[in-house]
JSON list of C-alpha atoms in Angstrom, two decimals:
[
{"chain": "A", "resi": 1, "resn": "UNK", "atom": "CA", "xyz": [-29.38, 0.68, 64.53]},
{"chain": "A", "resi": 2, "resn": "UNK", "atom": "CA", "xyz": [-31.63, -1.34, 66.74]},
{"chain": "A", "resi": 3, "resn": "UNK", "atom": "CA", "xyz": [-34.79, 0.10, 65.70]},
{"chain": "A", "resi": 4, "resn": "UNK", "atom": "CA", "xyz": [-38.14, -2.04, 65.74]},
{"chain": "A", "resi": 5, "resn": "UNK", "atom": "CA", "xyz": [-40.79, -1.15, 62.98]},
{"chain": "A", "resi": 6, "resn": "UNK", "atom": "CA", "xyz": [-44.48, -1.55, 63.95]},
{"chain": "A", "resi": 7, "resn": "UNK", "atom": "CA", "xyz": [-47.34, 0.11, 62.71]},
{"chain": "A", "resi": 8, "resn": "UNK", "atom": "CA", "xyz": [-47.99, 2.90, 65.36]},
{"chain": "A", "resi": 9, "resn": "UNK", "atom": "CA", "xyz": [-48.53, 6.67, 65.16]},
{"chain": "A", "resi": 10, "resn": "UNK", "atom": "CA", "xyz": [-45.75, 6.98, 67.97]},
{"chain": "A", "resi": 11, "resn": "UNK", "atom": "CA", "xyz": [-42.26, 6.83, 67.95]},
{"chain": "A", "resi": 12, "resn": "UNK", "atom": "CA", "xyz": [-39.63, 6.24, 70.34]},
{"chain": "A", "resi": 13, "resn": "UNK", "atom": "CA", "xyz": [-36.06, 7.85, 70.02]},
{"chain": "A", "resi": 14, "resn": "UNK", "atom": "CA", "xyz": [-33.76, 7.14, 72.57]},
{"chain": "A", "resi": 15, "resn": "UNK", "atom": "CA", "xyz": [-29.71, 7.42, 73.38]},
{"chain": "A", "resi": 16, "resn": "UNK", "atom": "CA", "xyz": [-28.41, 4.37, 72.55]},
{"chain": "A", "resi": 17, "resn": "UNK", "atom": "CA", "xyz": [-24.80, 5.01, 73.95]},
{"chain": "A", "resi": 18, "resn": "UNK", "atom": "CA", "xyz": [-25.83, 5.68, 77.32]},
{"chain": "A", "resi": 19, "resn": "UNK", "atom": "CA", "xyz": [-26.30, 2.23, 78.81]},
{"chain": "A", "resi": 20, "resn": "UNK", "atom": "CA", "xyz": [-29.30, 3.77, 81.76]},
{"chain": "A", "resi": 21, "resn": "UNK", "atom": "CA", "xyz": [-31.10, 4.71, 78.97]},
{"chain": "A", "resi": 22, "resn": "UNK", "atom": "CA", "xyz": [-31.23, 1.93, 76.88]},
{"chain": "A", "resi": 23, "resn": "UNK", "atom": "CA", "xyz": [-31.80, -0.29, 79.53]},
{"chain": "A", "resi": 24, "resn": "UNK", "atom": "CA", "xyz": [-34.77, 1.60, 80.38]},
{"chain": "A", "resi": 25, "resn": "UNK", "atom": "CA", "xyz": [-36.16, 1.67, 76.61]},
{"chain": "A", "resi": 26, "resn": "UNK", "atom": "CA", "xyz": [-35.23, -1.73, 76.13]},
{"chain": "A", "resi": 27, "resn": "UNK", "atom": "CA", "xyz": [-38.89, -2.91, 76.88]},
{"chain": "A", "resi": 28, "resn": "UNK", "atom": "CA", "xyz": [-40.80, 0.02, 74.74]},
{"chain": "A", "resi": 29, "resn": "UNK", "atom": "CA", "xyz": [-44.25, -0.52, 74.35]},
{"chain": "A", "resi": 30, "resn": "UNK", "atom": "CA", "xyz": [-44.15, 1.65, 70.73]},
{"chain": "A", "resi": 31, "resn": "UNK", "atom": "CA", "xyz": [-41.32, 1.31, 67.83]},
{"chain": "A", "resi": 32, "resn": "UNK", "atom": "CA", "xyz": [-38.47, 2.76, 69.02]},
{"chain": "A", "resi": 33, "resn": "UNK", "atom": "CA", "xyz": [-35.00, 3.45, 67.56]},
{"chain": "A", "resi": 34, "resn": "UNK", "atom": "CA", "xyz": [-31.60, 3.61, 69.33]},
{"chain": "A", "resi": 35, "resn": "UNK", "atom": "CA", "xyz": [-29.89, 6.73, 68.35]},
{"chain": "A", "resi": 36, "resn": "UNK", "atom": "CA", "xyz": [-25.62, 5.89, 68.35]},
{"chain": "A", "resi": 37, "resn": "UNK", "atom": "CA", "xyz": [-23.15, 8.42, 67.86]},
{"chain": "A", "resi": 38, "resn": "UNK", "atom": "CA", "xyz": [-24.47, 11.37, 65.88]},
{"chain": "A", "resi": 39, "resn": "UNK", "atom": "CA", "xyz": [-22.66, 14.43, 64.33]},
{"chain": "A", "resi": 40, "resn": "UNK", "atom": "CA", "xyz": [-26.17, 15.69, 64.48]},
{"chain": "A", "resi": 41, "resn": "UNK", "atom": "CA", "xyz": [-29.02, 13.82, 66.19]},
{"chain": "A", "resi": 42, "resn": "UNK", "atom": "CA", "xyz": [-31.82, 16.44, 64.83]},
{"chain": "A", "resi": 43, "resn": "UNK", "atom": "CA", "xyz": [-30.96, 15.05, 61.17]},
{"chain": "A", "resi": 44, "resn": "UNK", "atom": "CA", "xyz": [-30.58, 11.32, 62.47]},
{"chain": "A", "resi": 45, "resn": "UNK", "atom": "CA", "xyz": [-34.28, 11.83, 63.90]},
{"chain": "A", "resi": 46, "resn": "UNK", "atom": "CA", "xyz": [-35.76, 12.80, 60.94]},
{"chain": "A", "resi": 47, "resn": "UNK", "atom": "CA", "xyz": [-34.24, 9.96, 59.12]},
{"chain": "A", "resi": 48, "resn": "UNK", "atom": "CA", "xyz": [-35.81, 7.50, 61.95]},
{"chain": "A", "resi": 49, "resn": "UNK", "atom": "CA", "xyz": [-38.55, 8.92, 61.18]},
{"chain": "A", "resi": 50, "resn": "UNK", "atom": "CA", "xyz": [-38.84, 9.03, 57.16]},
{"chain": "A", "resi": 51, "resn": "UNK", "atom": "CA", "xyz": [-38.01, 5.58, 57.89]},
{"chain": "A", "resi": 52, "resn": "UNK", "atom": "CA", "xyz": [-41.20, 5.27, 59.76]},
{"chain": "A", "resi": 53, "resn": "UNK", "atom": "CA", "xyz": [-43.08, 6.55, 56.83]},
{"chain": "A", "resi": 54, "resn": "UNK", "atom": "CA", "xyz": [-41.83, 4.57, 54.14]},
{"chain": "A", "resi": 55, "resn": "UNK", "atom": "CA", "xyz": [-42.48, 1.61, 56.15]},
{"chain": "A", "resi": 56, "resn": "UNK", "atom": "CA", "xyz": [-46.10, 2.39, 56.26]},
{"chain": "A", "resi": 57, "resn": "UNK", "atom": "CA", "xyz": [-46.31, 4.30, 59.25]},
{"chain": "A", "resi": 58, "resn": "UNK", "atom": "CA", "xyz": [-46.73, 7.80, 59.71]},
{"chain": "A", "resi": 59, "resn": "UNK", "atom": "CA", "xyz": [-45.53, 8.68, 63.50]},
{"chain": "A", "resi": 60, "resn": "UNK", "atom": "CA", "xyz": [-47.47, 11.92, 65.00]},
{"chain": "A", "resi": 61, "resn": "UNK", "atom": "CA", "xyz": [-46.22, 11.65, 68.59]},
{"chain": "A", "resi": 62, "resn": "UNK", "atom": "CA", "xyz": [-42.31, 11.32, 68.70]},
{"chain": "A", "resi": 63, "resn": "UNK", "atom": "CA", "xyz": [-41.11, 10.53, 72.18]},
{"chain": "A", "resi": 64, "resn": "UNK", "atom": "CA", "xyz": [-37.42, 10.99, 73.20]},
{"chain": "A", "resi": 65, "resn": "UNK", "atom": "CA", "xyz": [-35.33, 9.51, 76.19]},
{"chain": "A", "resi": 66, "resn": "UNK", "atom": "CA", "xyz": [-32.18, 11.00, 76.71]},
{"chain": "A", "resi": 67, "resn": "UNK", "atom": "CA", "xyz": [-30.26, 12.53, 79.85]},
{"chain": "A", "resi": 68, "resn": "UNK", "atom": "CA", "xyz": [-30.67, 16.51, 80.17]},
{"chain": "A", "resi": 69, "resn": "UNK", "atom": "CA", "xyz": [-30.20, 19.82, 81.74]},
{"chain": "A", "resi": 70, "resn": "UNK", "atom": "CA", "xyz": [-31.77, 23.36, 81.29]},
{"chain": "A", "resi": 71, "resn": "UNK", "atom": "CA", "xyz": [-29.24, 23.55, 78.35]},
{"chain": "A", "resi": 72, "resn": "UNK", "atom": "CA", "xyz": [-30.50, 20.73, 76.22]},
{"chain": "A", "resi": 73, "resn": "UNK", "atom": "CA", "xyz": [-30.49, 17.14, 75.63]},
{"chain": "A", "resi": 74, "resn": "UNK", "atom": "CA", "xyz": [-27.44, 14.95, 75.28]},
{"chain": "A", "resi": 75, "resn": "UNK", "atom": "CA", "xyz": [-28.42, 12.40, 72.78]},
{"chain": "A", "resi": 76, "resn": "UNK", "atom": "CA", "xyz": [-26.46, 10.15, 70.13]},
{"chain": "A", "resi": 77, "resn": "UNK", "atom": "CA", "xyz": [-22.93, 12.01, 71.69]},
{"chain": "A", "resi": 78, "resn": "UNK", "atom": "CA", "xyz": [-23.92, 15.58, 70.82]},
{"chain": "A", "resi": 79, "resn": "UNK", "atom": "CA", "xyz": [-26.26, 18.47, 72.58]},
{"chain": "A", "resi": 80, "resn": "UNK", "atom": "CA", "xyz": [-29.31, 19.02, 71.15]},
{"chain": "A", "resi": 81, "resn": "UNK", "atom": "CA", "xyz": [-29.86, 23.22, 72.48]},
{"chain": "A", "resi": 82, "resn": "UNK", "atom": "CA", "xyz": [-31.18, 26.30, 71.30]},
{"chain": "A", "resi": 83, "resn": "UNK", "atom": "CA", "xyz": [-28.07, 26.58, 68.73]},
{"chain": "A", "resi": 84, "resn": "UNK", "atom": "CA", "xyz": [-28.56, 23.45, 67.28]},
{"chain": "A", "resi": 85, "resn": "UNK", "atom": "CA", "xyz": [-32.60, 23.61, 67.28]},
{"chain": "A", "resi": 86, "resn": "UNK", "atom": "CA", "xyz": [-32.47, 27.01, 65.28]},
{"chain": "A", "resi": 87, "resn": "UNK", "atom": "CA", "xyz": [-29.71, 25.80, 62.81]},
{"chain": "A", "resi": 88, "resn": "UNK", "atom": "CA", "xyz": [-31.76, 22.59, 62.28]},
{"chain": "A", "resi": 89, "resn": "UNK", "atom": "CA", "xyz": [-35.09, 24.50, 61.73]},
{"chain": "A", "resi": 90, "resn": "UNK", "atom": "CA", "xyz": [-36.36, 23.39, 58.81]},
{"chain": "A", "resi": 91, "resn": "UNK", "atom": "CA", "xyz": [-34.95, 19.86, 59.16]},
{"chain": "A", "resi": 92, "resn": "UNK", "atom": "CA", "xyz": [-37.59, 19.98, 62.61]},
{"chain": "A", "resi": 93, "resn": "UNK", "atom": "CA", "xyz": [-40.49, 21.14, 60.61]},
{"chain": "A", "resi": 94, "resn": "UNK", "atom": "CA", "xyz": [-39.96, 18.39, 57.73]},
{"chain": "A", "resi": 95, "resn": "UNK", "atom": "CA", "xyz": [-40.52, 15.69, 61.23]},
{"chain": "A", "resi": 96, "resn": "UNK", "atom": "CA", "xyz": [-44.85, 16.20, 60.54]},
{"chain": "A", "resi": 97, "resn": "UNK", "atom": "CA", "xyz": [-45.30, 16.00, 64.26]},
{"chain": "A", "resi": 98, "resn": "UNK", "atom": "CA", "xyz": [-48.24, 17.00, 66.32]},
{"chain": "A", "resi": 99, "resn": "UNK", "atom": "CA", "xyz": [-46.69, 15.98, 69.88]},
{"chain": "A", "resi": 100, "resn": "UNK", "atom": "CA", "xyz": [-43.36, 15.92, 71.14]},
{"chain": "A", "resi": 101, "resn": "UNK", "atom": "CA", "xyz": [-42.47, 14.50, 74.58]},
{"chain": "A", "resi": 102, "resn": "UNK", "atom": "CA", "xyz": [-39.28, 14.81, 75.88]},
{"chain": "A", "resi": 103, "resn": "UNK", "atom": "CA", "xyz": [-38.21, 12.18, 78.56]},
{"chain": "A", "resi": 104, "resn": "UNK", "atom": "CA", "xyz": [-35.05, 14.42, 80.07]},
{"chain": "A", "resi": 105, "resn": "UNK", "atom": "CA", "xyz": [-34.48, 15.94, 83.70]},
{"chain": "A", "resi": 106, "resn": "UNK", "atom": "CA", "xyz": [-35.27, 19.40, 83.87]},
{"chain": "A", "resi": 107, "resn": "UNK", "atom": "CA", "xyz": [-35.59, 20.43, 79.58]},
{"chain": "A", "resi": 108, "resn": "UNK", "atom": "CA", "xyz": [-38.67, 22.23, 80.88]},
{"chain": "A", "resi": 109, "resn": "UNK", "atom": "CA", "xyz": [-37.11, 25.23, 82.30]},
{"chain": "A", "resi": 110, "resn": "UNK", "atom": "CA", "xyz": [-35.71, 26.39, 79.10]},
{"chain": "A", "resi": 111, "resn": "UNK", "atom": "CA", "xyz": [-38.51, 28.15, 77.82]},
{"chain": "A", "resi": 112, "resn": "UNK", "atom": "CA", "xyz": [-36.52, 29.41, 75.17]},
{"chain": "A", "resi": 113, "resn": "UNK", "atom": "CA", "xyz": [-35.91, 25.90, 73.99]},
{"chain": "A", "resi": 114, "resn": "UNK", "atom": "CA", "xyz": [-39.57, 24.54, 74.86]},
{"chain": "A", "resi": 115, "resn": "UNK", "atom": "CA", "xyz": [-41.07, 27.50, 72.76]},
{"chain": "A", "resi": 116, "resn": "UNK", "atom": "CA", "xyz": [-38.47, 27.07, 69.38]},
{"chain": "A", "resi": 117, "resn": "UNK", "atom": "CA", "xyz": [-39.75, 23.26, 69.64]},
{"chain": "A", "resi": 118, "resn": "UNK", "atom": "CA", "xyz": [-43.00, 24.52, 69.20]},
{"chain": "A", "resi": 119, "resn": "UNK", "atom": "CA", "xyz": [-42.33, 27.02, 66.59]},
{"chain": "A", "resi": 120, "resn": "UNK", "atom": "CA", "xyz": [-40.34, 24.91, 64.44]},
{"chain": "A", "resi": 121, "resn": "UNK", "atom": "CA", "xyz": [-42.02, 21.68, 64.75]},
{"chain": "A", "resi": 122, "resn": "UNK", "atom": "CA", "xyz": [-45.39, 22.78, 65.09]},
{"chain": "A", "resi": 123, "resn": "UNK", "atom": "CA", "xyz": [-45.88, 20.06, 68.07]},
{"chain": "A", "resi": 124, "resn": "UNK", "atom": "CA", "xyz": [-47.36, 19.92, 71.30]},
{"chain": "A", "resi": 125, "resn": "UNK", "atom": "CA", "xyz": [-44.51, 19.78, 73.38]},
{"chain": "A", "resi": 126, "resn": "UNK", "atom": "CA", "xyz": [-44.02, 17.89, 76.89]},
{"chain": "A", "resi": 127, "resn": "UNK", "atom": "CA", "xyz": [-41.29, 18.55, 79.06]},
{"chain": "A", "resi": 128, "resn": "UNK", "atom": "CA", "xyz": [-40.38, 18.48, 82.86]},
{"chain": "A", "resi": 129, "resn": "UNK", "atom": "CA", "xyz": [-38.67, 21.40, 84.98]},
{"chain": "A", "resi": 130, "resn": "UNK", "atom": "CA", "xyz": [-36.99, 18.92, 87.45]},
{"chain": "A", "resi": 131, "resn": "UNK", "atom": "CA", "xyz": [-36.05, 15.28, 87.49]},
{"chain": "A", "resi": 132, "resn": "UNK", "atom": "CA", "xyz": [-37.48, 12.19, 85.62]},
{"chain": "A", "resi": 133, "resn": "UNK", "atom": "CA", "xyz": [-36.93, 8.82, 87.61]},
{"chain": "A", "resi": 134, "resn": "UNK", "atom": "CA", "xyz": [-39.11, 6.29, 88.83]},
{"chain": "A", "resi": 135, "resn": "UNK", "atom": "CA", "xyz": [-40.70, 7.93, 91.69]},
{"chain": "A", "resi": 136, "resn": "UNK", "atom": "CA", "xyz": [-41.62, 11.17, 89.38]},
{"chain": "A", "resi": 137, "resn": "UNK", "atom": "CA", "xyz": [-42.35, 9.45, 85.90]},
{"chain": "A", "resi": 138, "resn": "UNK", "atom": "CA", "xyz": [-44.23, 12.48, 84.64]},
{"chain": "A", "resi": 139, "resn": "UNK", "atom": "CA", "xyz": [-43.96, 14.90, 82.06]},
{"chain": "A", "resi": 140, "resn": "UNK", "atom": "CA", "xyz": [-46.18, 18.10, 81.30]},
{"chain": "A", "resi": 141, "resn": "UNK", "atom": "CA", "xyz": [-47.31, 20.58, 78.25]},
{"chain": "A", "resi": 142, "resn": "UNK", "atom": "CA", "xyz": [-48.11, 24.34, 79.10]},
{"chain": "A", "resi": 143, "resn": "UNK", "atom": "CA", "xyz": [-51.33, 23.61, 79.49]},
{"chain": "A", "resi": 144, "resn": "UNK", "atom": "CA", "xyz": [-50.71, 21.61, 82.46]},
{"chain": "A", "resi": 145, "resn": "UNK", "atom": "CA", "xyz": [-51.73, 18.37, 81.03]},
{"chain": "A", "resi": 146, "resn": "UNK", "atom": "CA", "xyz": [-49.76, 15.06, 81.60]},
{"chain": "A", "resi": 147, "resn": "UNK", "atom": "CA", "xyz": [-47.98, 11.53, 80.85]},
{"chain": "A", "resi": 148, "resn": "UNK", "atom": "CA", "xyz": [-46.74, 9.36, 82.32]},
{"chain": "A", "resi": 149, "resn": "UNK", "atom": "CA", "xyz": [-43.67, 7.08, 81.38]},
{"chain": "A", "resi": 150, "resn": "UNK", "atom": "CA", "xyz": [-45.71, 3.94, 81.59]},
{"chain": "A", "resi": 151, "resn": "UNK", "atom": "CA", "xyz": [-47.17, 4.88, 78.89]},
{"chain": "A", "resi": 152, "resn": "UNK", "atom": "CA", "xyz": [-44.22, 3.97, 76.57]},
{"chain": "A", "resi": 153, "resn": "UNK", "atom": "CA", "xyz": [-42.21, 2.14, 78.95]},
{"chain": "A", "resi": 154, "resn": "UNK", "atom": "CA", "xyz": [-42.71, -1.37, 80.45]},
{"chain": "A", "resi": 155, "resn": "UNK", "atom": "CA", "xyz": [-44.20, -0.86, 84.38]},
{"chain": "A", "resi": 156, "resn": "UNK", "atom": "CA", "xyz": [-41.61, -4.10, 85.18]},
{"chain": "A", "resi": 157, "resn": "UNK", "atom": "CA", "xyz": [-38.58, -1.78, 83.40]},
{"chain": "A", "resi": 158, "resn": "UNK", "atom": "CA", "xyz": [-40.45, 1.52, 85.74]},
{"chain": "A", "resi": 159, "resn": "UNK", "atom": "CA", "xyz": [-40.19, -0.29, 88.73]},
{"chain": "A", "resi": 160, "resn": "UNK", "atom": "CA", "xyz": [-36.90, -1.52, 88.45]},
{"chain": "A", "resi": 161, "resn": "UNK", "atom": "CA", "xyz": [-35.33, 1.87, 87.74]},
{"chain": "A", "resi": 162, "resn": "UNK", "atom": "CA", "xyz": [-33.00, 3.06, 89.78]},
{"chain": "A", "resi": 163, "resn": "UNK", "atom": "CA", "xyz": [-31.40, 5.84, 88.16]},
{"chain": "A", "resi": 164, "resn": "UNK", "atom": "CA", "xyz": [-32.60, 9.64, 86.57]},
{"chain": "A", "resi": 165, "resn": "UNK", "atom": "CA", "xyz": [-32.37, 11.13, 83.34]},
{"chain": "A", "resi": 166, "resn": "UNK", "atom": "CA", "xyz": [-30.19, 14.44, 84.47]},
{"chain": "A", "resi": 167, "resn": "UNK", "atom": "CA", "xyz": [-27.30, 15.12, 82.41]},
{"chain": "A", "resi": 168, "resn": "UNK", "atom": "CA", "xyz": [-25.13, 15.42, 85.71]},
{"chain": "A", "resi": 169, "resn": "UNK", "atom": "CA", "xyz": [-21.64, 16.41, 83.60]},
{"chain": "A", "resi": 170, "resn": "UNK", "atom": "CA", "xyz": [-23.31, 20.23, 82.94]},
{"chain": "A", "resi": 171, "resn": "UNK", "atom": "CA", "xyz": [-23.91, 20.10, 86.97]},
{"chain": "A", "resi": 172, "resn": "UNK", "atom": "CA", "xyz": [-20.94, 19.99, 88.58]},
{"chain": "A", "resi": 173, "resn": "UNK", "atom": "CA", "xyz": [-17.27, 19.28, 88.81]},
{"chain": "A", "resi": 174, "resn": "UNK", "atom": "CA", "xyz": [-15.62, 17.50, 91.57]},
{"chain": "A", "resi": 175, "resn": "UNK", "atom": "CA", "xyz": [-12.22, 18.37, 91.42]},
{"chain": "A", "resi": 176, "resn": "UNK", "atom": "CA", "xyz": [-10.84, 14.58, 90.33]},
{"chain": "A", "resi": 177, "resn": "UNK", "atom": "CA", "xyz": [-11.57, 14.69, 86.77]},
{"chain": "A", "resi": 178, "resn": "UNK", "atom": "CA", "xyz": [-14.94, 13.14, 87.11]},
{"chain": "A", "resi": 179, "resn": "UNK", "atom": "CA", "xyz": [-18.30, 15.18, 87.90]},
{"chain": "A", "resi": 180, "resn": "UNK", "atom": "CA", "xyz": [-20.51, 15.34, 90.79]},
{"chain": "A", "resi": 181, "resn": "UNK", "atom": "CA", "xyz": [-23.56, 15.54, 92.29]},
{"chain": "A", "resi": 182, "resn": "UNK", "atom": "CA", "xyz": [-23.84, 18.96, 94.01]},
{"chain": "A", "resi": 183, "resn": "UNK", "atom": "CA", "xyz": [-26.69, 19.73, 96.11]},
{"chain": "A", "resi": 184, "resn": "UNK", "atom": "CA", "xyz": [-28.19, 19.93, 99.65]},
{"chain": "A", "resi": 185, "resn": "UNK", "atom": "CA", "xyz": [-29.45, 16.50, 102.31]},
{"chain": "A", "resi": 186, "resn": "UNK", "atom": "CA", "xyz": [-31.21, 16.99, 104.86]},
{"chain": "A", "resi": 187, "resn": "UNK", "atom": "CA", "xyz": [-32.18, 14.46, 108.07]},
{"chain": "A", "resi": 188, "resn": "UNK", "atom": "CA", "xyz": [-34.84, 14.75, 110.32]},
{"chain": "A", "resi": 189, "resn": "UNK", "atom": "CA", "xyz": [-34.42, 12.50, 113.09]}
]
């Protein structure tokens, strides 16, 4: 499953199918485990981290990479949403977590989703409202307070980034079977 064990309180879960993302968490600076295809990535979590525990370690802080929208997260082939977080609810409260930081393009505007994180993990939870690339690697509680990528991820892997972790399919449709970016430039000359 490509997962490393160390002896940390943090925990890295990322998608392991889409190849931006695990090139990205490829140089981790805390355990992390690649999450493949999933019939249901909330259950897979919590055995990544059980696994954690019996090993030793007892993760507080889980962070996640995965591509997003305002709907959810797209991790391990499935959506993680609203749905899926209230029919998983006491699989989310078994995770023992005091911070959850979710490293997915605009997650933060669902405050419905945001606050049933909360409730059913009992975490701190960071999110962002727009996009998460390399030239805004941040990610914020309600309180305001922030982190920054490099703070699980290599500043060599940071730099080289190129991409974003929107879940562009939910945005758009292009007409030739493929999605789209949609969206507005603008040059001042």
């Amino acid at each position: 499953m490509g997962n490393q064990l160390i002896h940390s309180n943090s925990l890295l879960i990322f998608d392991g199918i889409e190849p931006e993302v695990k090139s990205l968490a490829k140089d981790a600076k805390i355990p992390s485990y690649s999450l493949q295809e999933s019939n249901n990535p909330l259950e897979t979590i919590g055995a990544a981290i059980k696994e954690q525990k019996t090993a030793g370690c007892s993760p507080t802080e889980l962070h996640v990479i995965a591509h997003g929208s305002q709907e959810g997260i797209k991790i391990g082939g499935q959506y993680i949403n609203l749905e899926q977080i209230k029919k998983n609810a006491e699989e989310l409260q078994n995770w023992s977590i005091d911070r959850l930081v979710l490293w997915s393009c605009h997650i933060g505007k669902n405050t419905e989703i945001i606050n049933a994180l909360e409730t059913t993990t009992g975490a701190e939870v960071f999110s962002h409202q727009g996009l998460v690339n390399k030239e805004n690697p941040w990610v914020y509680n309600k309180l305001g307070h922030a982190l920054n990528a490099s703070e699980v991820i290599e500043e060599k892997t940071l730099d080289k980034w190129k991409g974003d972790l929107a879940d562009w399919s939910e945005i758009g449709y292009s007409g030739d079977g493929g999605s789209s970016r949609f969206g507005w430039a603008v040059a001042i000359s």
